[in-house]
CSV table of C-alpha atoms in Angstrom, one decimal:
chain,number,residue,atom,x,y,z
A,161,UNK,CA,-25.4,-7.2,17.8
A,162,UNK,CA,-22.1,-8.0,18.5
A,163,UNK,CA,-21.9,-10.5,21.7
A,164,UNK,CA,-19.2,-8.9,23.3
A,165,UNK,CA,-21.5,-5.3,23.7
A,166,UNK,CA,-23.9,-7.6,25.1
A,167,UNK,CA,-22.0,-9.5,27.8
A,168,UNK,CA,-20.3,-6.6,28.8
A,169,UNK,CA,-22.4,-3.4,28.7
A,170,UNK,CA,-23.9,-3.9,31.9
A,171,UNK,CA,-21.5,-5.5,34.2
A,172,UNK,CA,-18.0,-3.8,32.9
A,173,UNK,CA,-17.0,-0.4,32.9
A,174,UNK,CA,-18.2,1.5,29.9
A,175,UNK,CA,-17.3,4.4,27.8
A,176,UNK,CA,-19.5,5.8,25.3
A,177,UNK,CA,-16.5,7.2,22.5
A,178,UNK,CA,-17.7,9.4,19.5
A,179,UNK,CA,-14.8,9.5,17.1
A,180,UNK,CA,-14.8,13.1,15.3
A,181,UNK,CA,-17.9,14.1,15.5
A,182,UNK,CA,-19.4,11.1,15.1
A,183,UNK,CA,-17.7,9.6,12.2
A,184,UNK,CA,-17.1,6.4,14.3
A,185,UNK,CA,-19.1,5.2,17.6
A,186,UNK,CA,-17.2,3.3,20.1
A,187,UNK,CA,-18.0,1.1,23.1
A,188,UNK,CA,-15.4,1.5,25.0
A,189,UNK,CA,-14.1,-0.7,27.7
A,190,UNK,CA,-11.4,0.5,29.7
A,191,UNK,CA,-8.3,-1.4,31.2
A,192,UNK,CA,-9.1,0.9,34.5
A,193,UNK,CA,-11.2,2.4,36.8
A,194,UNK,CA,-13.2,5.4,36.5
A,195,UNK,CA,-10.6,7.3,38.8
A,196,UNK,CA,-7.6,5.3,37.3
A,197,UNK,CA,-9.2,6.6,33.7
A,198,UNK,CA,-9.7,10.2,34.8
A,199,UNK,CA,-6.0,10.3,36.1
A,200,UNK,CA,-4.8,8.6,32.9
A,201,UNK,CA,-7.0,11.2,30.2
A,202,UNK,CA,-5.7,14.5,33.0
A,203,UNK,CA,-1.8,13.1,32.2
A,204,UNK,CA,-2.7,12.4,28.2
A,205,UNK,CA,0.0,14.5,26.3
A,206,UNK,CA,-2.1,14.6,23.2
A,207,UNK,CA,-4.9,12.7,21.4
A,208,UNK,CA,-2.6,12.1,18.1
A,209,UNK,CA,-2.5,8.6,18.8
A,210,UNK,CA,-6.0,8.3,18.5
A,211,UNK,CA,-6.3,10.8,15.9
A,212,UNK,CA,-6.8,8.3,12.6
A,213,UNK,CA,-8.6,5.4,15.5
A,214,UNK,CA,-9.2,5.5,18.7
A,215,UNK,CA,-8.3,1.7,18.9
A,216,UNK,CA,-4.7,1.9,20.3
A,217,UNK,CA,-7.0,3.3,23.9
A,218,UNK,CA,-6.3,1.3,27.0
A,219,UNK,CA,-8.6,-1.3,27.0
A,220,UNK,CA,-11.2,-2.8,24.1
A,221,UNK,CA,-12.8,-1.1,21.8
A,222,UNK,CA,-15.6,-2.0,20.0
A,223,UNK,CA,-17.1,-0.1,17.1
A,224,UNK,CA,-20.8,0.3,16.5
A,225,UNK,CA,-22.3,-0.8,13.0
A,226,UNK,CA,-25.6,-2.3,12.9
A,227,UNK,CA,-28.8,-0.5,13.7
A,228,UNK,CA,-28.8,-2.4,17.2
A,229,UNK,CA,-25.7,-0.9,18.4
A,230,UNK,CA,-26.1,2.7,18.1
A,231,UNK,CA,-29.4,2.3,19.2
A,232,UNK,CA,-27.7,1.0,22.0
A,233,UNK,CA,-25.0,3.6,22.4
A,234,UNK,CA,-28.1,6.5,22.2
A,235,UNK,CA,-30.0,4.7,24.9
A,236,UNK,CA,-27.1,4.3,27.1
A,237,UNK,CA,-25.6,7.8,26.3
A,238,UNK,CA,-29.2,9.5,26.9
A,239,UNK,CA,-29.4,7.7,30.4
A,240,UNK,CA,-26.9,9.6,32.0
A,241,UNK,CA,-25.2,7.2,33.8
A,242,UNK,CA,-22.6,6.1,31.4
A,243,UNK,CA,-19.1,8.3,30.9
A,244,UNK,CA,-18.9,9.6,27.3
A,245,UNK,CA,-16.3,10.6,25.5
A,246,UNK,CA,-15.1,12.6,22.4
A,247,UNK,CA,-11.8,11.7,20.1
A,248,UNK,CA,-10.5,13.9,17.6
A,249,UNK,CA,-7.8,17.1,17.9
A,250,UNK,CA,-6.3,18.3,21.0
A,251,UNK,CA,-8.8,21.6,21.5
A,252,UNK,CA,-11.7,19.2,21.4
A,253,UNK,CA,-11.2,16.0,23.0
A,254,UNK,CA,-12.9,15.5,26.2
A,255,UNK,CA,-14.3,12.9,28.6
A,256,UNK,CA,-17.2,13.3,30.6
A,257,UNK,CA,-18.5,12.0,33.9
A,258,UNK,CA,-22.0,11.2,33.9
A,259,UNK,CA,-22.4,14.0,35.9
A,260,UNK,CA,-21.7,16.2,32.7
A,261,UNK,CA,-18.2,17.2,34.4
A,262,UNK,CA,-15.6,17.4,31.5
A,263,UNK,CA,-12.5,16.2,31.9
A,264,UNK,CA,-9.8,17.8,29.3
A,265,UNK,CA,-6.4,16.1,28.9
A,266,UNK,CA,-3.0,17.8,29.5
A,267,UNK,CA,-2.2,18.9,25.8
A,268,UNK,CA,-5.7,20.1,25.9
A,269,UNK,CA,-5.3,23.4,23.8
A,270,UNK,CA,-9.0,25.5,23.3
A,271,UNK,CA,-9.3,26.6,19.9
């Protein structure tokens, strides 16, 4: 497992990004806040940025690829207490509160 998902997972803030339908799993650490992220994803123009990676995101990224790590991303994601998030067009990106509250960006279009 990479040491950087363990020194950070439980102390930093955490989003748990599936790139396009789960082609990619991300741990995402954000360069913000939960509010300061939820004001920054409302004001998102468009996910095209992140369309072929989500790596230009605020913050680090870091991808899951052993078996450790996305069993570490299920857990986490199953526990309910981590925000998640979805990359991939413009009518279906979202982030969501662990609440289950979606949050859709500006350029949010539903298909």
């Amino acid at each position: 497992m990479n040491q950087k998902i363990k020194e950070r997972y439980q102390t930093d803030f955490l989003v748990l990004l599936a790139e396009e339908y789960g082609y990619r799993r991300w741990f995402w650490f954000p360069s913000m806040d939960e509010k300061e992220l939820e004001i920054w994803w409302e004001k998102l123009e468009s996910v095209d940025p992140y369309f072929m990676t989500p790596e230009p995101l605020p913050g680090d990224l870091i991808q899951a690829e052993d078996n450790d790590e996305f069993e570490l991303f299920f857990k986490l994601r199953d526990s309910g207490n981590y925000y998640t998030a979805h990359t991939h067009c413009d009518d279906d990106s979202v982030l969501i509160k662990p609440n289950e509250t979606k949050i859709f960006h500006k350029g949010y279009k539903s298909a």
